[in-house]
Coordinates of C-alpha atoms (C1' of nucleotides) in Angstrom, one line a residue:
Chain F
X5 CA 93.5 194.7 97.9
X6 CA 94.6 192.1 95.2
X7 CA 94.9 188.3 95.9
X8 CA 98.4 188.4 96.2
X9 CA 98.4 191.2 98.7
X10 CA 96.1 189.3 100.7
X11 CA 98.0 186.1 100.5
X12 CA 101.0 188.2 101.8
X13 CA 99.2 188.9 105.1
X14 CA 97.4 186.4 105.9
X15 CA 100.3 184.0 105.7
X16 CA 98.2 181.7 102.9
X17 CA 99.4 180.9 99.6
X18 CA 98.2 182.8 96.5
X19 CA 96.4 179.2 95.4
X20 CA 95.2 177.9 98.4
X21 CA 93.5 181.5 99.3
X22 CA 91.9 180.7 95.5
X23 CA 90.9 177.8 96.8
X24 CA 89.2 178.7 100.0
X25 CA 87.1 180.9 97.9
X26 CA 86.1 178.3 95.8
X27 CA 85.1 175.8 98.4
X28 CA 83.2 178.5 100.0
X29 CA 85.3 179.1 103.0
X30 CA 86.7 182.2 102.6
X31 CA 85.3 184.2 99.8
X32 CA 86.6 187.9 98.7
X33 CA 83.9 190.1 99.0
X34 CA 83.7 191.4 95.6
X35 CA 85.3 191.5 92.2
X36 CA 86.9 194.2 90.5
X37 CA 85.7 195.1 86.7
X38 CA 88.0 192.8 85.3
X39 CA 87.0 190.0 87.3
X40 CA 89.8 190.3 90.2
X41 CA 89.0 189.5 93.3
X42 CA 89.6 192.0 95.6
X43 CA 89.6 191.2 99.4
X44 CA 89.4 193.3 102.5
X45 CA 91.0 193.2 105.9
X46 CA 88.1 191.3 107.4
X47 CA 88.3 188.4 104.8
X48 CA 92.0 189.0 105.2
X49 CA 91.4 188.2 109.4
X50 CA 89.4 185.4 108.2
X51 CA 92.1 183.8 105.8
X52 CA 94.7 184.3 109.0
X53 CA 92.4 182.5 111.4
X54 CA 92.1 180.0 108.8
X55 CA 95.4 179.2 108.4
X56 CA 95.9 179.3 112.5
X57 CA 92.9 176.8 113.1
X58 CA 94.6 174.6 110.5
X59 CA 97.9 174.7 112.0
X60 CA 96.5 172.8 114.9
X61 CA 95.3 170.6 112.9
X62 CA 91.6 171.6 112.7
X63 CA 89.4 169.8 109.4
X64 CA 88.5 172.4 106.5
X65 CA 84.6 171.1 107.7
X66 CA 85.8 172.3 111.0
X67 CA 86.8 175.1 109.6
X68 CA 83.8 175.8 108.4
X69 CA 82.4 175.7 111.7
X70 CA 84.7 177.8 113.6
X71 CA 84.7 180.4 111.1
X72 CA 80.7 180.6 111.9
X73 CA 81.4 180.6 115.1
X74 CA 83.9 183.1 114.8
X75 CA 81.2 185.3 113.1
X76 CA 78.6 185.2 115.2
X77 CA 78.2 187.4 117.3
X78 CA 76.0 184.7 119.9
X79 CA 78.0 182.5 120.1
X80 CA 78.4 180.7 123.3
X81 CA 81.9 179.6 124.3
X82 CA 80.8 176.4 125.1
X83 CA 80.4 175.5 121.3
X84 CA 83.4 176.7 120.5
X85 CA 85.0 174.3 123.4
X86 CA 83.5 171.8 122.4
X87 CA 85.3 171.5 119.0
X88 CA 88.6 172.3 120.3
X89 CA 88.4 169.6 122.9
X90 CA 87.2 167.1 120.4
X91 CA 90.4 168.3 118.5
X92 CA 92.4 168.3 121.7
X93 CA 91.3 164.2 122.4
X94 CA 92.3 163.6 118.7
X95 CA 96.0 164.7 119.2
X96 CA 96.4 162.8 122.3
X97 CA 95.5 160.2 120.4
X98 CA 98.3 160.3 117.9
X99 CA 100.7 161.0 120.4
X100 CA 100.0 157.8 121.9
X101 CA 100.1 156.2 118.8
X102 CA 103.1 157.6 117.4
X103 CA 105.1 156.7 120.7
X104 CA 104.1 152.8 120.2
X105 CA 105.7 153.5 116.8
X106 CA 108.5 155.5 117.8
X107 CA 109.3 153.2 120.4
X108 CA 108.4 149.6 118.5
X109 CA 111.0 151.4 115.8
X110 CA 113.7 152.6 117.8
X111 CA 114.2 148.9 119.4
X112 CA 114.8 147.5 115.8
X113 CA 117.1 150.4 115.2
X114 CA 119.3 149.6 118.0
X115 CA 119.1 146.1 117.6
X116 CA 120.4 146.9 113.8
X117 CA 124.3 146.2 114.3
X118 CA 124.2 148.8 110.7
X119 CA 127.3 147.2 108.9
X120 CA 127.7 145.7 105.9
X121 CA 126.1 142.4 106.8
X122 CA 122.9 141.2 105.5
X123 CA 121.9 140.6 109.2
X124 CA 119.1 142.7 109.9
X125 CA 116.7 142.8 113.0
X126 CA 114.7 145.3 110.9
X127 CA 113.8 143.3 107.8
X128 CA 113.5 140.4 110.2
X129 CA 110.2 141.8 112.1
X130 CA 109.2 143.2 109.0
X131 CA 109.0 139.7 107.2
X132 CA 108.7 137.8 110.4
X133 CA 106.0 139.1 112.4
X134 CA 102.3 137.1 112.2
X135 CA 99.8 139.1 110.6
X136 CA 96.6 139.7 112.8
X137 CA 94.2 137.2 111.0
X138 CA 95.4 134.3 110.5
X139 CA 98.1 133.7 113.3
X140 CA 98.9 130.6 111.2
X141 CA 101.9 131.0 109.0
X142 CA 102.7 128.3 106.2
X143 CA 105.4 125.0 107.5
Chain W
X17 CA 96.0 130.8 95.9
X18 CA 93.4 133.3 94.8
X19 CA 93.3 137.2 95.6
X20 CA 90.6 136.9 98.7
X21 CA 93.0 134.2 100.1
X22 CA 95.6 136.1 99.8
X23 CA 94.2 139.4 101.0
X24 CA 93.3 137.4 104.5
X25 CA 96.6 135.6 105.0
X26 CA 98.2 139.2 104.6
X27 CA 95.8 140.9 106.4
X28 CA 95.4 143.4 103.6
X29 CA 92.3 144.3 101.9
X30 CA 91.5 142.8 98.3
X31 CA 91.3 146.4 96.8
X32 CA 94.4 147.1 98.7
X33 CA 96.3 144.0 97.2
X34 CA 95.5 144.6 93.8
X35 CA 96.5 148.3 94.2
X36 CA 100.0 147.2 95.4
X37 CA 100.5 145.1 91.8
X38 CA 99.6 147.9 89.7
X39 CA 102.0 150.1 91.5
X40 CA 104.1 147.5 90.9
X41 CA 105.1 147.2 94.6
X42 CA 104.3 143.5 95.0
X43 CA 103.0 141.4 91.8
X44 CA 101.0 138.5 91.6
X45 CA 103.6 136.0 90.5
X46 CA 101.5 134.4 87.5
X47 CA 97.4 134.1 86.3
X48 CA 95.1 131.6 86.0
X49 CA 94.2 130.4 82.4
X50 CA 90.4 132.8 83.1
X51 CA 92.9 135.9 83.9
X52 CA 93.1 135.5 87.9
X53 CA 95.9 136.2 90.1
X54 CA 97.6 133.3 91.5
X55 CA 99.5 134.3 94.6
X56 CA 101.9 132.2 96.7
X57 CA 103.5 132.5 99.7
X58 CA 106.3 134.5 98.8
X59 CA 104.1 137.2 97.9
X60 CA 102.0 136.7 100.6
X61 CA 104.8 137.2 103.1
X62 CA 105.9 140.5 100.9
X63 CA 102.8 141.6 100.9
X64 CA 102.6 141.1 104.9
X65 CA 105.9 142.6 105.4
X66 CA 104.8 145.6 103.4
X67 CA 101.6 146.0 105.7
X68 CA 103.5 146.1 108.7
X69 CA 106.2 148.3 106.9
X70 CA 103.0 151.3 105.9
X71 CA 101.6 150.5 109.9
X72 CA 105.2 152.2 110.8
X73 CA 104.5 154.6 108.4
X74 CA 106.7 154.0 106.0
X75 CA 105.7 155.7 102.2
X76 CA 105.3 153.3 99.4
X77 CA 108.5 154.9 97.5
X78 CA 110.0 153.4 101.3
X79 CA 108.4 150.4 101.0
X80 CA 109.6 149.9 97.4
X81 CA 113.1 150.2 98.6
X82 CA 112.6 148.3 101.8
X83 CA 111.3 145.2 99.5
X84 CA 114.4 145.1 97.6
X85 CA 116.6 144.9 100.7
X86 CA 114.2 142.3 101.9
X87 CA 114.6 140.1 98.2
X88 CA 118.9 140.6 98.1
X89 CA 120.5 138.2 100.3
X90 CA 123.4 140.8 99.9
X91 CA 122.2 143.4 101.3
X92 CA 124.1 145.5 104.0
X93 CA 122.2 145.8 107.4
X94 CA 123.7 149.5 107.0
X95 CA 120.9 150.4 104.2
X96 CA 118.3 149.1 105.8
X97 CA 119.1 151.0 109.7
X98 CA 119.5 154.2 107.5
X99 CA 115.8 154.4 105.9
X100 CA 114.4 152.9 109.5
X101 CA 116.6 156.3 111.1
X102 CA 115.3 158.3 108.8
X103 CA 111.7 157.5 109.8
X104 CA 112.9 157.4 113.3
X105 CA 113.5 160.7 112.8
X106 CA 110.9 162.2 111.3
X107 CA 108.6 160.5 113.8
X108 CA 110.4 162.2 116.5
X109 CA 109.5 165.3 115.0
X110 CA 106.5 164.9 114.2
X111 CA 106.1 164.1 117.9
X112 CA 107.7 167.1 119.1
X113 CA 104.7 169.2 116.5
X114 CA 102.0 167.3 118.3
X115 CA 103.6 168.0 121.6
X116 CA 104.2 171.8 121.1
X117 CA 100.2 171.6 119.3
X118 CA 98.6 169.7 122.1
X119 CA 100.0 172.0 124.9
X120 CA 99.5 175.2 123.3
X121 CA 95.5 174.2 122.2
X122 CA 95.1 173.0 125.7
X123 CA 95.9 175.9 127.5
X124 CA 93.1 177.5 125.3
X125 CA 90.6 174.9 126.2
X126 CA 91.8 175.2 129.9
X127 CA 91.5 179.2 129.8
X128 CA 87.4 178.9 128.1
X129 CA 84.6 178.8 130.7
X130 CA 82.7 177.0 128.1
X131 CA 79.4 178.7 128.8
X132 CA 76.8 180.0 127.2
X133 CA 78.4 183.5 126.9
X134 CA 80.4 184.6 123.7
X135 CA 83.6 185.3 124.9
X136 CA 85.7 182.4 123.8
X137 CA 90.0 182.6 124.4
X138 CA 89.7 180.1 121.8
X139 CA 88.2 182.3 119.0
X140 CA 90.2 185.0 120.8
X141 CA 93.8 183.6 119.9
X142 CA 92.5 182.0 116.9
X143 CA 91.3 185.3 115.4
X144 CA 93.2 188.1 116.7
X145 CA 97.0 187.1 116.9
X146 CA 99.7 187.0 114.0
X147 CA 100.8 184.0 116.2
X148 CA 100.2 183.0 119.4
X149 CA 103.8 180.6 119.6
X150 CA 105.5 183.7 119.5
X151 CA 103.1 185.9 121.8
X152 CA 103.7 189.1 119.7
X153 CA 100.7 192.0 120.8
X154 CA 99.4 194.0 117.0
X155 CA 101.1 197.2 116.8
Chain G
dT14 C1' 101.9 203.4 70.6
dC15 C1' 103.8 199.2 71.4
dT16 C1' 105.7 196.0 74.2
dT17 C1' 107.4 193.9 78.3
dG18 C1' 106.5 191.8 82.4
dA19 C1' 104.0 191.3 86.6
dC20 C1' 99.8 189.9 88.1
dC21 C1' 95.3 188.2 87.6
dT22 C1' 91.6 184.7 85.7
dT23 C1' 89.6 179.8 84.9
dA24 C1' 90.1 175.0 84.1
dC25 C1' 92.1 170.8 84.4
dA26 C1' 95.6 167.4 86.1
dG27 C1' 98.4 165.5 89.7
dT28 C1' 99.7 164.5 94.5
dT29 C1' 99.2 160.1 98.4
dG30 C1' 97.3 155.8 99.3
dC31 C1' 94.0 153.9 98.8
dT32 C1' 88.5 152.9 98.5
dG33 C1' 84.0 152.4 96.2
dG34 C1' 81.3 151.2 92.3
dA35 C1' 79.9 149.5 87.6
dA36 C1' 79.9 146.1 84.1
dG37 C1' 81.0 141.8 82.8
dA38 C1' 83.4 137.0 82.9
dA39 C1' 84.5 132.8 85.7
dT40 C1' 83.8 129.8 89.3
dT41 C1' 81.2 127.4 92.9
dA42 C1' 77.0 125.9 95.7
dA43 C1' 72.4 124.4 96.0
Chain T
dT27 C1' 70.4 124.8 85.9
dT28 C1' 70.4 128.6 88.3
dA29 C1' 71.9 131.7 91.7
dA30 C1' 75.5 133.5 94.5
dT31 C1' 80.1 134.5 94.9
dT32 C1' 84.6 135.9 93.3
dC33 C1' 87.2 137.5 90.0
dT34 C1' 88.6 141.0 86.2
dT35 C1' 89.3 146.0 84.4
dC36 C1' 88.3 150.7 84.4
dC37 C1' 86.7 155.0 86.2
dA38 C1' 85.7 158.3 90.1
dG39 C1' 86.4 160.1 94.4
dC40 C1' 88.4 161.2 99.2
dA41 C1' 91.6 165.6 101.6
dA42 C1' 93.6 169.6 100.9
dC43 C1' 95.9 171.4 98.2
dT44 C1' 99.7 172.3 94.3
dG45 C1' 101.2 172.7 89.4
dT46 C1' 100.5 173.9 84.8
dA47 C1' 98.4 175.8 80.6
dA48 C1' 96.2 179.3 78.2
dG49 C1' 94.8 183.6 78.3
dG50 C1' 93.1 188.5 80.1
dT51 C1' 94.6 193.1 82.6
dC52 C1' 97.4 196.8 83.9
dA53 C1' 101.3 200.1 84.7
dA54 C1' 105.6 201.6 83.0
dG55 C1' 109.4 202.2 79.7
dA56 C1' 111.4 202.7 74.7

DNA sequence: TCTTGACCTTACAGTTGCTGGAAGAATTAA
DNA sequence: TTAATTCTTCCAGCAACTGTAAGGTCAAGA
């Protein structure tokens, strides 16, 4: 099948499946005389898991990795834990970091009276707070 | 003060600082006679409440706005609580992703033995499901 | 047969928000 | 005076694509 059937099933766009061939992810297994790349439904599975392992976030490197994994035949599972977990500690991570945000945010919002005067608890912690260097701010 | 002063008072890196005047977010206010930036504390402080304004996540095209509320006096608190909701918002959201992401990959690492056999649930759902949000089975 | 139009190719530029490095001028310390 | 530091500009590169230009290929219709 052509690129653009490809790109239909696996979920990818046209240019991004171009892309993965290029970088050496996902390559189509062979060209047609006029220089089309012309893909099967294994590379077409491979495009899909792609796309899946990059939906939760996973690297193109890891990518890379899991696609190898996905290959092989020996693989142990333990390898293949070991990466998601990795992954699974990184989101944690930014959930906890986006609720300090959320939460540091959604205090100035309500403290934000919101009319039409200039009063403003938001631009005031913006331009107020002490940076983390110098805890010294100018008289 | 010079550029490294500056940088430290804000808490921003020197590359950083000069990066942010030829974006034209926050200027240098004049040169030295040898071609140096002279900064003072006006800019410092912009430059300090735009570093706490990108640690919330803000964009620069945000910040750019946010800086010009800050400078008019005549502002109405009203435009600045509507850009902080609209990042309020789309932090939420991006919390509710991460949630949905974090319980869905974990269930995958909970469901792998993570042994040195190949079969992997990880590999499994990555590989051989459309998508596994919507549990549909292949036809 | 010619032409239209959909589809394919490569190559390069742009996106965001910086960061690193090179080459050279200015300032400061020893 | 010399060496080290700090400053300048400009160019390249990061991730992971996306957009655009210029052109080649292929099937179908007038």
């Amino acid at each position: 099948m052509h690129i653009s059937t490809a790109s239909k099933i696996s979920g990818l766009p046209v240019k991004t499946v171009r892309y993965y061939a290029d970088i050496g992810l996902v390559s189509a297994p062979c060209r047609s005389e006029a220089g089309y790349r012309i893909y099967d439904d294994a590379a077409v599975r491979k495009l899909a898991f792609v796309r899946r392992a990059r939906q939760f976030g996973f690297s193109i490197d890891e990518c890379r990795e899991l696609i190898g994994l996905y290959e092989d035949q020996r693989r142990s599972s333990a390898d293949v834990k070991r990466i998601a977990t990795n992954r699974l500690a990184e989101i944690a991570r930014k959930q906890l970091e986006l609720k300090s945000l959320h939460d540091e945010l959604e205090h100035l919002v309500n403290a934000c009276k919101g009319d039409h005067r200039p009063d403003c608890p938001i631009i005031d912690s913006l331009g107020n707070r002490q940076n983390p260097i110098e805890s010294d701010p100018a008289p």
